[in-house]
Amino acid sequence: MFSNKALRCPRLWRGLRWAGICLSVGVLTACAQPKSLYSWDSYQPMVYAYLQEEGEDYAAQVQTLEENVESARATDQALPPGFRAHLGLLYLKLGDGAKAVEQWEGEKNAFPESSPFMNFLLRHTTAQADVPAQAQ
């Protein structure tokens, strides 16, 4: 493949060495995973269980999601879109409308594009809260 003269050429070896180094660096960096933008933890399986009606224990789901909030704060990661909205829904199912409203306001602030839906939920939640007060 190479002649004897080519094998003795230091310039060729230097070029091959740099090519090998560049190839090694390229292969090793291509395998690196990019850092996730959000702290997903158990949010997706929790939503799936909720939608499949397997997760009827709303208090346990709230506790798990609150632990996810703490771990996201500890690792300085953002919560994913819909996380606070789902947590607010669970709080509402448990009868804690104030915490639900707090979570929905947080979702609206974190993701302004969710404002129309969050405003819809907030309007209907406050309207339902006013009905029992008027009945008494």
PDB file of C-alpha atoms in Angstrom:
ATOM      1  CA  MET A   1       0.000   0.000   0.000  1.00  0.00           C
ATOM      2  CA  PHE A   2       2.715   2.479   0.991  1.00  0.00           C
ATOM      3  CA  SER A   3       6.186   2.505  -0.468  1.00  0.00           C
ATOM      4  CA  ASN A   4       9.225   2.400   1.795  1.00  0.00           C
ATOM      5  CA  LYS A   5       9.758   6.089   1.179  1.00  0.00           C
ATOM      6  CA  ALA A   6       6.178   6.891   2.317  1.00  0.00           C
ATOM      7  CA  LEU A   7       6.626   4.890   5.531  1.00  0.00           C
ATOM      8  CA  ARG A   8       9.643   6.979   6.469  1.00  0.00           C
ATOM      9  CA  CYS A   9       7.870  10.291   5.868  1.00  0.00           C
ATOM     10  CA  PRO A  10       7.144  11.977   9.242  1.00  0.00           C
ATOM     11  CA  ARG A  11       4.708  14.345   7.595  1.00  0.00           C
ATOM     12  CA  LEU A  12       2.476  11.450   6.554  1.00  0.00           C
ATOM     13  CA  TRP A  13       2.492   9.962  10.055  1.00  0.00           C
ATOM     14  CA  ARG A  14       1.675  13.329  11.597  1.00  0.00           C
ATOM     15  CA  GLY A  15      -1.305  13.668   9.253  1.00  0.00           C
ATOM     16  CA  LEU A  16      -2.491  10.142  10.035  1.00  0.00           C
ATOM     17  CA  ARG A  17      -2.102  10.765  13.758  1.00  0.00           C
ATOM     18  CA  TRP A  18      -4.230  13.936  13.560  1.00  0.00           C
ATOM     19  CA  ALA A  19      -6.816  12.133  11.463  1.00  0.00           C
ATOM     20  CA  GLY A  20      -6.961   9.365  14.084  1.00  0.00           C
ATOM     21  CA  ILE A  21      -7.320  11.859  16.925  1.00  0.00           C
ATOM     22  CA  CYS A  22     -10.074  13.763  15.114  1.00  0.00           C
ATOM     23  CA  LEU A  23     -11.891  10.543  14.315  1.00  0.00           C
ATOM     24  CA  SER A  24     -11.668   9.394  17.952  1.00  0.00           C
ATOM     25  CA  VAL A  25     -12.941  12.719  19.270  1.00  0.00           C
ATOM     26  CA  GLY A  26     -15.771  12.710  16.733  1.00  0.00           C
ATOM     27  CA  VAL A  27     -16.870   9.208  17.676  1.00  0.00           C
ATOM     28  CA  LEU A  28     -16.724   9.889  21.409  1.00  0.00           C
ATOM     29  CA  THR A  29     -18.617  13.183  21.279  1.00  0.00           C
ATOM     30  CA  ALA A  30     -21.279  11.788  18.966  1.00  0.00           C
ATOM     31  CA  CYS A  31     -22.277   9.341  21.706  1.00  0.00           C
ATOM     32  CA  ALA A  32     -22.861  12.034  24.330  1.00  0.00           C
ATOM     33  CA  GLN A  33     -26.503  12.629  25.269  1.00  0.00           C
ATOM     34  CA  PRO A  34     -27.688  16.235  25.216  1.00  0.00           C
ATOM     35  CA  LYS A  35     -28.903  17.549  28.550  1.00  0.00           C
ATOM     36  CA  SER A  36     -32.682  17.463  28.778  1.00  0.00           C
ATOM     37  CA  LEU A  37     -34.394  20.821  28.803  1.00  0.00           C
ATOM     38  CA  TYR A  38     -36.897  19.703  31.440  1.00  0.00           C
ATOM     39  CA  SER A  39     -36.979  17.437  34.472  1.00  0.00           C
ATOM     40  CA  TRP A  40     -39.456  14.774  33.339  1.00  0.00           C
ATOM     41  CA  ASP A  41     -38.922  12.255  36.190  1.00  0.00           C
ATOM     42  CA  SER A  42     -42.171  10.286  36.591  1.00  0.00           C
ATOM     43  CA  TYR A  43     -44.473  12.888  35.014  1.00  0.00           C
ATOM     44  CA  GLN A  44     -45.205  11.030  31.763  1.00  0.00           C
ATOM     45  CA  PRO A  45     -45.983   7.642  33.385  1.00  0.00           C
ATOM     46  CA  MET A  46     -48.139   9.474  35.938  1.00  0.00           C
ATOM     47  CA  VAL A  47     -50.222  11.162  33.224  1.00  0.00           C
ATOM     48  CA  TYR A  48     -50.539   7.861  31.360  1.00  0.00           C
ATOM     49  CA  ALA A  49     -51.755   6.090  34.516  1.00  0.00           C
ATOM     50  CA  TYR A  50     -54.209   8.925  35.167  1.00  0.00           C
ATOM     51  CA  LEU A  51     -55.622   8.725  31.641  1.00  0.00           C
ATOM     52  CA  GLN A  52     -55.899   4.931  31.857  1.00  0.00           C
ATOM     53  CA  GLU A  53     -57.702   5.391  35.194  1.00  0.00           C
ATOM     54  CA  GLU A  54     -55.158   3.082  36.804  1.00  0.00           C
ATOM     55  CA  GLY A  55     -54.002   5.814  39.151  1.00  0.00           C
ATOM     56  CA  GLU A  56     -57.094   6.452  41.240  1.00  0.00           C
ATOM     57  CA  ASP A  57     -54.976   7.340  44.291  1.00  0.00           C
ATOM     58  CA  TYR A  58     -54.716  11.059  43.617  1.00  0.00           C
ATOM     59  CA  ALA A  59     -52.956  11.800  46.918  1.00  0.00           C
ATOM     60  CA  ALA A  60     -50.113   9.417  46.043  1.00  0.00           C
ATOM     61  CA  GLN A  61     -49.828  10.996  42.594  1.00  0.00           C
ATOM     62  CA  VAL A  62     -49.659  14.469  44.127  1.00  0.00           C
ATOM     63  CA  GLN A  63     -46.971  13.318  46.551  1.00  0.00           C
ATOM     64  CA  THR A  64     -44.907  11.814  43.722  1.00  0.00           C
ATOM     65  CA  LEU A  65     -45.242  14.946  41.595  1.00  0.00           C
ATOM     66  CA  GLU A  66     -44.300  17.163  44.549  1.00  0.00           C
ATOM     67  CA  GLU A  67     -41.164  15.030  44.985  1.00  0.00           C
ATOM     68  CA  ASN A  68     -40.456  15.612  41.292  1.00  0.00           C
ATOM     69  CA  VAL A  69     -40.772  19.366  41.877  1.00  0.00           C
ATOM     70  CA  GLU A  70     -38.198  19.154  44.671  1.00  0.00           C
ATOM     71  CA  SER A  71     -35.772  17.085  42.585  1.00  0.00           C
ATOM     72  CA  ALA A  72     -36.146  19.537  39.683  1.00  0.00           C
ATOM     73  CA  ARG A  73     -35.332  22.428  42.007  1.00  0.00           C
ATOM     74  CA  ALA A  74     -32.344  20.532  43.417  1.00  0.00           C
ATOM     75  CA  THR A  75     -30.917  19.912  39.934  1.00  0.00           C
ATOM     76  CA  ASP A  76     -31.873  23.405  38.740  1.00  0.00           C
ATOM     77  CA  GLN A  77     -34.055  22.097  35.907  1.00  0.00           C
ATOM     78  CA  ALA A  78     -37.366  23.444  34.670  1.00  0.00           C
ATOM     79  CA  LEU A  79     -40.632  21.560  34.978  1.00  0.00           C
ATOM     80  CA  PRO A  80     -42.017  20.315  31.654  1.00  0.00           C
ATOM     81  CA  PRO A  81     -45.045  21.851  29.927  1.00  0.00           C
ATOM     82  CA  GLY A  82     -48.283  20.625  31.456  1.00  0.00           C
ATOM     83  CA  PHE A  83     -46.696  19.482  34.724  1.00  0.00           C
ATOM     84  CA  ARG A  84     -48.250  22.227  36.841  1.00  0.00           C
ATOM     85  CA  ALA A  85     -51.549  21.935  34.976  1.00  0.00           C
ATOM     86  CA  HIS A  86     -51.749  18.217  35.743  1.00  0.00           C
ATOM     87  CA  LEU A  87     -50.757  18.797  39.364  1.00  0.00           C
ATOM     88  CA  GLY A  88     -53.483  21.447  39.604  1.00  0.00           C
ATOM     89  CA  LEU A  89     -56.017  18.978  38.217  1.00  0.00           C
ATOM     90  CA  LEU A  90     -55.018  16.436  40.862  1.00  0.00           C
ATOM     91  CA  TYR A  91     -55.337  19.074  43.592  1.00  0.00           C
ATOM     92  CA  LEU A  92     -58.809  19.887  42.289  1.00  0.00           C
ATOM     93  CA  LYS A  93     -59.750  16.184  42.399  1.00  0.00           C
ATOM     94  CA  LEU A  94     -58.637  16.165  46.050  1.00  0.00           C
ATOM     95  CA  GLY A  95     -60.824  19.203  46.755  1.00  0.00           C
ATOM     96  CA  ASP A  96     -58.023  21.741  47.185  1.00  0.00           C
ATOM     97  CA  GLY A  97     -59.090  24.425  44.720  1.00  0.00           C
ATOM     98  CA  ALA A  98     -56.674  27.031  46.092  1.00  0.00           C
ATOM     99  CA  LYS A  99     -53.637  24.880  45.306  1.00  0.00           C
ATOM    100  CA  ALA A 100     -55.111  24.021  41.906  1.00  0.00           C
ATOM    101  CA  VAL A 101     -55.420  27.719  41.071  1.00  0.00           C
ATOM    102  CA  GLU A 102     -51.857  28.295  42.309  1.00  0.00           C
ATOM    103  CA  GLN A 103     -50.521  25.543  40.024  1.00  0.00           C
ATOM    104  CA  TRP A 104     -52.494  26.790  37.018  1.00  0.00           C
ATOM    105  CA  GLU A 105     -51.217  30.328  37.540  1.00  0.00           C
ATOM    106  CA  GLY A 106     -47.697  28.886  37.686  1.00  0.00           C
ATOM    107  CA  GLU A 107     -48.283  26.995  34.425  1.00  0.00           C
ATOM    108  CA  LYS A 108     -49.567  30.169  32.808  1.00  0.00           C
ATOM    109  CA  ASN A 109     -46.486  32.120  33.936  1.00  0.00           C
ATOM    110  CA  ALA A 110     -44.010  29.416  32.887  1.00  0.00           C
ATOM    111  CA  PHE A 111     -45.651  28.774  29.504  1.00  0.00           C
ATOM    112  CA  PRO A 112     -47.567  31.842  28.265  1.00  0.00           C
ATOM    113  CA  GLU A 113     -48.887  29.909  25.263  1.00  0.00           C
ATOM    114  CA  SER A 114     -50.998  27.874  27.709  1.00  0.00           C
ATOM    115  CA  SER A 115     -52.806  31.019  28.928  1.00  0.00           C
ATOM    116  CA  PRO A 116     -56.069  30.486  26.995  1.00  0.00           C
ATOM    117  CA  PHE A 117     -56.559  26.987  28.409  1.00  0.00           C
ATOM    118  CA  MET A 118     -55.392  27.948  31.912  1.00  0.00           C
ATOM    119  CA  ASN A 119     -57.760  30.948  31.886  1.00  0.00           C
ATOM    120  CA  PHE A 120     -60.578  28.601  30.847  1.00  0.00           C
ATOM    121  CA  LEU A 121     -59.805  26.286  33.770  1.00  0.00           C
ATOM    122  CA  LEU A 122     -59.478  29.196  36.179  1.00  0.00           C
ATOM    123  CA  ARG A 123     -62.808  30.700  35.073  1.00  0.00           C
ATOM    124  CA  HIS A 124     -64.669  27.429  35.502  1.00  0.00           C
ATOM    125  CA  THR A 125     -62.996  26.592  38.798  1.00  0.00           C
ATOM    126  CA  THR A 126     -63.862  29.945  40.346  1.00  0.00           C
ATOM    127  CA  ALA A 127     -67.399  29.709  38.933  1.00  0.00           C
ATOM    128  CA  GLN A 128     -67.869  26.301  40.584  1.00  0.00           C
ATOM    129  CA  ALA A 129     -66.455  27.631  43.847  1.00  0.00           C
ATOM    130  CA  ASP A 130     -69.019  30.471  43.804  1.00  0.00           C
ATOM    131  CA  VAL A 131     -72.020  28.140  43.322  1.00  0.00           C
ATOM    132  CA  PRO A 132     -71.956  26.524  46.812  1.00  0.00           C
ATOM    133  CA  ALA A 133     -71.469  29.933  48.432  1.00  0.00           C
ATOM    134  CA  GLN A 134     -74.608  31.271  46.705  1.00  0.00           C
ATOM    135  CA  ALA A 135     -76.646  28.181  47.629  1.00  0.00           C
ATOM    136  CA  GLN A 136     -76.116  28.754  51.358  1.00  0.00           C
TER     137      GLN A 136
END
